Amino acid sequence: MQENYDFTIEELGNATVKSPIEMSKTHGDKIANFVTNDRFVRLSSFIIPGPQPSVDKNQVLERSGPRENIYFTPAHVHAGIVTCGGLCPGINDVIRAIVRCLWTRYGVTRISGIRYGYRGFLPESGFSIKTLDPDIVDDIHKLGGTFLGSARGGGKEVVKIVDAMQKLNLNMLFTIGGDGTQRGMLDISEEIDKRNLKIAMVGIPKTVDNDFALLDRSFGFNTAVAKAVEVVSAAHMEASSAINGIGLVKVMGRDSGFIAAHTALASHEVNFVLIPEVPFNLEGSNGFLHHLEERIKKRKHAVIVVAEGAMQDFLMKEKKFDAGGNAVMEDVGIYIRGRILDYFKEKNIEINLKYIDPSYAIRSAPANPEDSIYCERLGNAAAHAAMAGKTKIIIGLVNNRFVHLPIKMVITHRNKVNPESSLWRDTLDATHQPPLMVNSFSGF
């Protein structure tokens, strides 16, 4: 029997007093918005409780998990696992989960690890294949990095890669990597289709920046925030212990400021967060440096967190790309450090600035318990999907449910912090920085 709910919220009376909070009621101005009483959230992600009606599959997401009927005969399966791109906490946890699920739940005993990303498929690279079994992967979750090694590039060599997959007689390939990795997986899948091969291609989204489209979160993100909070705590201690101390911490976030924003919320010690999605000026009466000076005069110390992708439109004079197709960015942390030192020197104000870039220490850390659990479940779901013959998909969490997502849908765009969202609004509340540090003139 369906329960009847009434979520009507009682109010004491008409709200007529203007709020002192500085926010916007206009969409598109990159200033956090007030919430109106006509904004709602559904109670459940299900359509209705109980048996589900017929639905248009274009409008719903397929739940992940073991199927009663599978596509592959386990004894005939040869599975491959490859890790690509930069490091991220939890990669080894995913490898371990896939291997253990295939071996112990399905009886698949031919599992190969491809060394150093897609380049491990290329004959000229000379990298050997690593045989995997539950004993070999048993303790790898305790280590950071990737047990198989990783590299950027090689994903465009689709003909050579599929040639190698055929020679290995692979029936399924699990690709653990970010946006570039999964785009490469789609290209490889299309070559597989041209040859009429039956190889399941299943991706597990790896991006510490948490910017995969449609997904609730990517693995490694929680660990990255936890590690960044430890660094911010050290920066705050340094800043608060010095004369006009300033702690400047650069965190990951090429195109999105999720790590920076969540670190500020978790640490309670950040005074300024600078991210790619929210424009800011350095100079001028409403620029960042002016507000930093006011903070120093008032509180005698400050902590700043800047995402690596901030200010790149200004800093990158020409676009260069790495082997994975990612833009090579200028070091915004070093640049802002220099500008802060110059600014206060010109003002003849003594400061003590400590700059910390913990990026590689964070990326290479083992997963924390929350991420480790998430990785275990992602790996299991990936194994179940491949055995059922699902292909060209990403495993992800949507509305707190593990689902299958077509790879084409996930790589259409990247998630970014919405400057008008509750996340950024709460970040502003945590830091007390101005809603927008932009002058009337353009440029930095």
XYZ file of C-alpha atoms in Angstrom, residues 72-415:
344
model
C 29.826 -14.820 -22.503
C 30.671 -18.377 -21.493
C 33.089 -17.774 -18.578
C 35.518 -20.534 -19.584
C 35.986 -18.860 -22.983
C 36.607 -15.357 -21.688
C 39.898 -13.500 -21.871
C 39.490 -10.123 -20.139
C 41.820 -7.137 -20.375
C 42.238 -4.192 -18.013
C 44.011 -0.951 -18.919
C 44.665 2.221 -16.904
C 45.385 5.463 -18.728
C 46.172 9.118 -18.041
C 47.213 10.712 -14.780
C 47.180 9.039 -11.395
C 44.163 9.120 -9.128
C 43.417 7.543 -5.732
C 41.530 4.254 -6.107
C 42.795 2.899 -9.440
C 44.191 -0.234 -7.798
C 40.946 -0.758 -5.891
C 39.057 -0.869 -9.205
C 41.556 -3.304 -10.758
C 41.305 -5.555 -7.714
C 37.500 -5.534 -7.739
C 37.249 -6.403 -11.445
C 39.711 -9.278 -11.152
C 38.139 -10.740 -8.022
C 34.577 -10.473 -9.362
C 35.438 -12.091 -12.704
C 37.468 -14.865 -11.060
C 35.410 -15.744 -7.991
C 31.874 -14.966 -9.196
C 32.107 -16.070 -12.830
C 35.076 -18.415 -12.968
C 36.987 -16.319 -15.514
C 40.645 -17.303 -15.142
C 42.255 -15.503 -18.106
C 42.679 -11.871 -17.098
C 45.453 -9.687 -18.504
C 46.674 -6.289 -17.396
C 47.805 -4.016 -20.231
C 50.906 -2.090 -19.164
C 51.196 1.702 -19.424
C 47.867 2.627 -20.945
C 46.875 2.196 -24.562
C 50.561 2.303 -25.488
C 50.820 -1.179 -23.965
C 48.916 -2.513 -26.981
C 51.383 -1.086 -29.488
C 54.075 -3.575 -30.614
C 56.738 -0.872 -30.884
C 56.323 -0.013 -27.188
C 57.616 -3.424 -26.157
C 55.598 -3.633 -22.919
C 54.709 -7.119 -21.728
C 51.218 -8.206 -20.679
C 50.747 -8.813 -16.939
C 48.783 -11.896 -15.914
C 46.276 -11.118 -13.150
C 44.607 -13.316 -10.555
C 43.153 -12.766 -7.050
C 46.454 -13.557 -5.316
C 48.401 -11.039 -7.406
C 45.919 -8.206 -6.799
C 45.064 -9.083 -3.196
C 46.978 -6.224 -1.527
C 47.263 -3.640 -4.300
C 44.458 -1.497 -2.849
C 46.868 -0.515 -0.076
C 49.133 1.171 -2.625
C 48.763 4.466 -4.444
C 49.255 4.908 -8.171
C 48.403 2.117 -10.588
C 49.650 -1.457 -10.363
C 49.643 -1.664 -14.178
C 51.403 1.601 -14.910
C 49.845 4.430 -16.877
C 50.663 6.720 -19.775
C 49.009 9.310 -21.953
C 48.544 8.909 -25.673
C 48.291 5.907 -27.962
C 44.502 5.892 -28.006
C 44.324 7.132 -31.590
C 46.244 4.104 -32.886
C 42.957 2.229 -33.096
C 43.936 -0.152 -35.892
C 47.069 -1.328 -34.064
C 45.171 -1.556 -30.765
C 42.394 -3.711 -32.196
C 44.984 -5.831 -34.041
C 46.630 -6.486 -30.661
C 43.278 -7.245 -29.027
C 42.541 -9.815 -31.727
C 45.953 -11.445 -31.298
C 45.328 -11.661 -27.557
C 41.823 -13.011 -28.269
C 40.298 -10.534 -25.823
C 36.547 -10.771 -25.283
C 36.274 -7.700 -23.064
C 38.340 -4.656 -22.153
C 37.930 -2.512 -19.053
C 39.243 1.023 -19.543
C 40.005 2.926 -16.342
C 40.606 6.545 -17.217
C 39.332 10.034 -17.770
C 37.667 11.887 -20.603
C 40.485 11.270 -23.105
C 40.679 7.579 -22.210
C 36.964 7.070 -22.725
C 36.992 8.984 -26.014
C 39.754 6.622 -27.082
C 37.624 3.692 -25.940
C 34.788 4.880 -28.194
C 37.157 5.137 -31.180
C 38.442 1.625 -30.473
C 34.854 0.363 -30.172
C 34.001 1.752 -33.595
C 36.969 -0.099 -35.127
C 35.769 -3.256 -33.346
C 32.319 -2.749 -34.913
C 33.883 -2.384 -38.377
C 35.469 -5.813 -37.953
C 32.258 -7.357 -36.565
C 34.080 -8.480 -33.426
C 32.256 -9.362 -30.223
C 34.341 -7.516 -27.630
C 32.646 -5.793 -24.680
C 34.091 -2.336 -23.960
C 33.334 -1.071 -20.449
C 34.727 2.141 -18.971
C 35.246 3.103 -15.343
C 35.420 6.917 -15.047
C 38.650 8.176 -13.476
C 39.042 11.886 -12.945
C 40.107 13.335 -9.642
C 38.583 16.658 -10.766
C 35.077 15.136 -10.564
C 34.067 16.658 -13.894
C 32.514 13.720 -15.771
C 29.127 14.714 -17.172
C 25.958 13.184 -15.668
C 27.711 11.327 -12.820
C 27.194 12.101 -9.131
C 30.942 11.832 -8.590
C 34.102 10.197 -9.890
C 36.269 7.915 -7.786
C 39.268 9.490 -6.087
C 37.507 12.800 -5.531
C 36.742 12.247 -1.845
C 40.331 11.207 -1.152
C 41.634 14.250 -3.004
C 39.491 16.584 -0.910
C 40.532 14.860 2.325
C 44.229 15.202 1.424
C 43.761 18.811 0.311
C 42.129 19.644 3.657
C 45.255 18.383 5.438
C 47.383 20.699 3.313
C 45.080 23.660 3.948
C 45.321 22.990 7.682
C 49.120 23.234 7.416
C 48.867 26.405 5.315
C 46.535 27.951 7.890
C 48.908 27.094 10.721
C 51.814 28.683 8.838
C 49.780 31.794 8.007
C 48.278 32.324 11.440
C 51.679 31.904 13.102
C 53.446 34.571 11.039
C 53.266 38.355 10.708
C 50.651 39.004 8.011
C 50.894 35.367 7.009
C 49.421 34.163 3.733
C 48.975 30.508 2.818
C 48.477 29.829 -0.906
C 47.488 26.283 -1.909
C 47.071 25.093 -5.500
C 44.824 22.078 -6.029
C 43.742 20.051 -9.050
C 40.952 21.297 -11.280
C 41.820 21.913 -14.914
C 38.332 22.932 -16.017
C 36.347 22.749 -12.797
C 36.715 23.933 -9.216
C 35.029 21.088 -7.359
C 38.093 20.107 -5.309
C 38.798 23.740 -4.402
C 35.197 24.434 -3.365
C 34.782 21.223 -1.351
C 38.145 21.752 0.330
C 37.035 25.183 1.495
C 33.775 23.774 2.842
C 35.497 20.901 4.629
C 38.385 22.836 6.142
C 36.605 25.969 7.447
C 39.966 27.757 7.151
C 39.932 29.096 3.580
C 39.308 32.798 2.940
C 39.481 32.899 -0.866
C 38.691 30.231 -3.481
C 39.730 30.940 -7.067
C 38.297 28.604 -9.713
C 38.033 28.496 -13.536
C 34.259 28.966 -13.591
C 34.140 32.240 -11.689
C 35.939 35.195 -13.316
C 38.030 37.489 -11.141
C 40.389 40.433 -11.561
C 43.677 40.633 -9.717
C 43.969 44.418 -9.823
C 41.495 47.213 -9.161
C 39.150 48.364 -6.430
C 37.136 45.129 -6.572
C 40.025 42.878 -7.530
C 41.320 39.903 -5.575
C 44.513 41.645 -4.393
C 42.557 44.559 -2.922
C 40.281 42.191 -1.001
C 43.304 40.178 0.160
C 44.878 43.383 1.486
C 41.674 44.225 3.382
C 41.635 40.727 4.874
C 45.283 41.040 5.998
C 44.643 44.423 7.597
C 41.611 43.114 9.429
C 42.605 39.572 10.451
C 46.421 39.545 9.980
C 46.430 36.306 7.999
C 44.703 34.643 5.029
C 44.451 31.277 3.280
C 43.849 31.035 -0.474
C 42.961 27.933 -2.502
C 43.357 28.187 -6.274
C 42.370 25.535 -8.820
C 45.039 24.822 -11.443
C 42.739 25.851 -14.295
C 42.016 29.341 -12.985
C 43.081 32.310 -15.149
C 44.227 30.106 -18.032
C 42.460 32.270 -20.631
C 44.772 35.052 -19.531
C 47.942 33.037 -18.869
C 48.059 30.779 -21.937
C 49.468 32.832 -24.777
C 49.414 29.870 -27.169
C 47.716 26.497 -26.913
C 49.880 23.412 -26.570
C 48.664 19.879 -25.965
C 50.128 16.808 -24.270
C 50.071 13.256 -25.634
C 46.597 12.718 -24.163
C 45.153 15.732 -25.970
C 44.927 17.908 -22.847
C 45.911 21.560 -23.024
C 49.264 22.256 -21.348
C 48.462 24.864 -18.722
C 50.558 27.625 -17.238
C 51.215 27.459 -13.487
C 48.607 29.774 -12.001
C 49.900 29.140 -8.470
C 53.364 30.454 -9.264
C 51.876 33.415 -11.125
C 49.543 34.455 -8.295
C 52.339 33.951 -5.773
C 54.481 36.416 -7.716
C 51.671 38.947 -8.066
C 50.895 38.834 -4.325
C 54.557 39.404 -3.434
C 54.857 42.311 -5.886
C 51.596 43.900 -4.748
C 52.443 43.989 -1.053
C 56.007 45.061 -1.765
C 54.668 48.049 -3.704
C 52.341 48.804 -0.789
C 55.275 48.492 1.639
C 53.295 45.955 3.680
C 55.252 43.116 5.273
C 53.856 39.659 4.515
C 55.006 36.079 4.977
C 53.797 33.967 2.067
C 53.914 30.162 1.973
C 53.021 28.501 -1.341
C 52.134 24.779 -1.397
C 51.414 22.623 -4.461
C 50.438 19.132 -3.207
C 48.993 17.934 -6.537
C 51.185 14.892 -7.190
C 51.193 13.819 -3.541
C 47.383 13.824 -3.640
C 47.069 12.046 -6.996
C 49.362 9.210 -5.924
C 47.734 8.572 -2.523
C 45.845 5.359 -1.732
C 42.062 5.693 -1.647
C 40.399 6.559 1.636
C 37.651 4.221 2.950
C 34.784 6.025 1.199
C 36.526 5.992 -2.178
C 37.695 2.412 -1.646
C 34.088 1.292 -1.153
C 33.019 3.220 -4.234
C 35.802 1.686 -6.334
C 34.926 -1.821 -5.173
C 31.324 -1.340 -6.269
C 32.305 0.270 -9.583
C 34.631 -2.638 -10.372
C 31.991 -5.227 -9.532
C 29.386 -3.434 -11.636
C 31.826 -3.236 -14.560
C 32.502 -6.987 -14.422
C 28.778 -7.801 -14.313
C 28.108 -5.483 -17.270
C 30.836 -6.993 -19.450
C 29.774 -10.562 -18.728
C 26.224 -9.622 -19.729
C 27.545 -8.338 -23.062
C 27.047 -4.631 -22.401
C 29.421 -2.510 -24.457
C 30.413 1.101 -25.157
C 29.277 2.058 -21.681
C 30.511 3.831 -18.577
C 29.701 2.600 -15.085
C 28.650 5.446 -12.822
C 26.584 6.664 -9.917
C 23.486 8.715 -10.796
C 20.967 9.723 -8.138
C 22.924 7.436 -5.805
C 22.251 4.397 -8.043
C 24.854 2.463 -10.024
C 23.882 2.596 -13.690
C 25.067 1.941 -17.231
C 25.601 5.070 -19.306
C 26.320 5.157 -23.055
C 29.841 6.488 -23.502
C 28.618 8.986 -26.115
C 26.413 10.644 -23.497
C 29.137 10.950 -20.858
C 31.778 12.558 -23.070
C 29.525 15.245 -24.550
C 30.656 17.808 -21.990
C 32.305 18.181 -18.597
C 30.713 19.084 -15.288
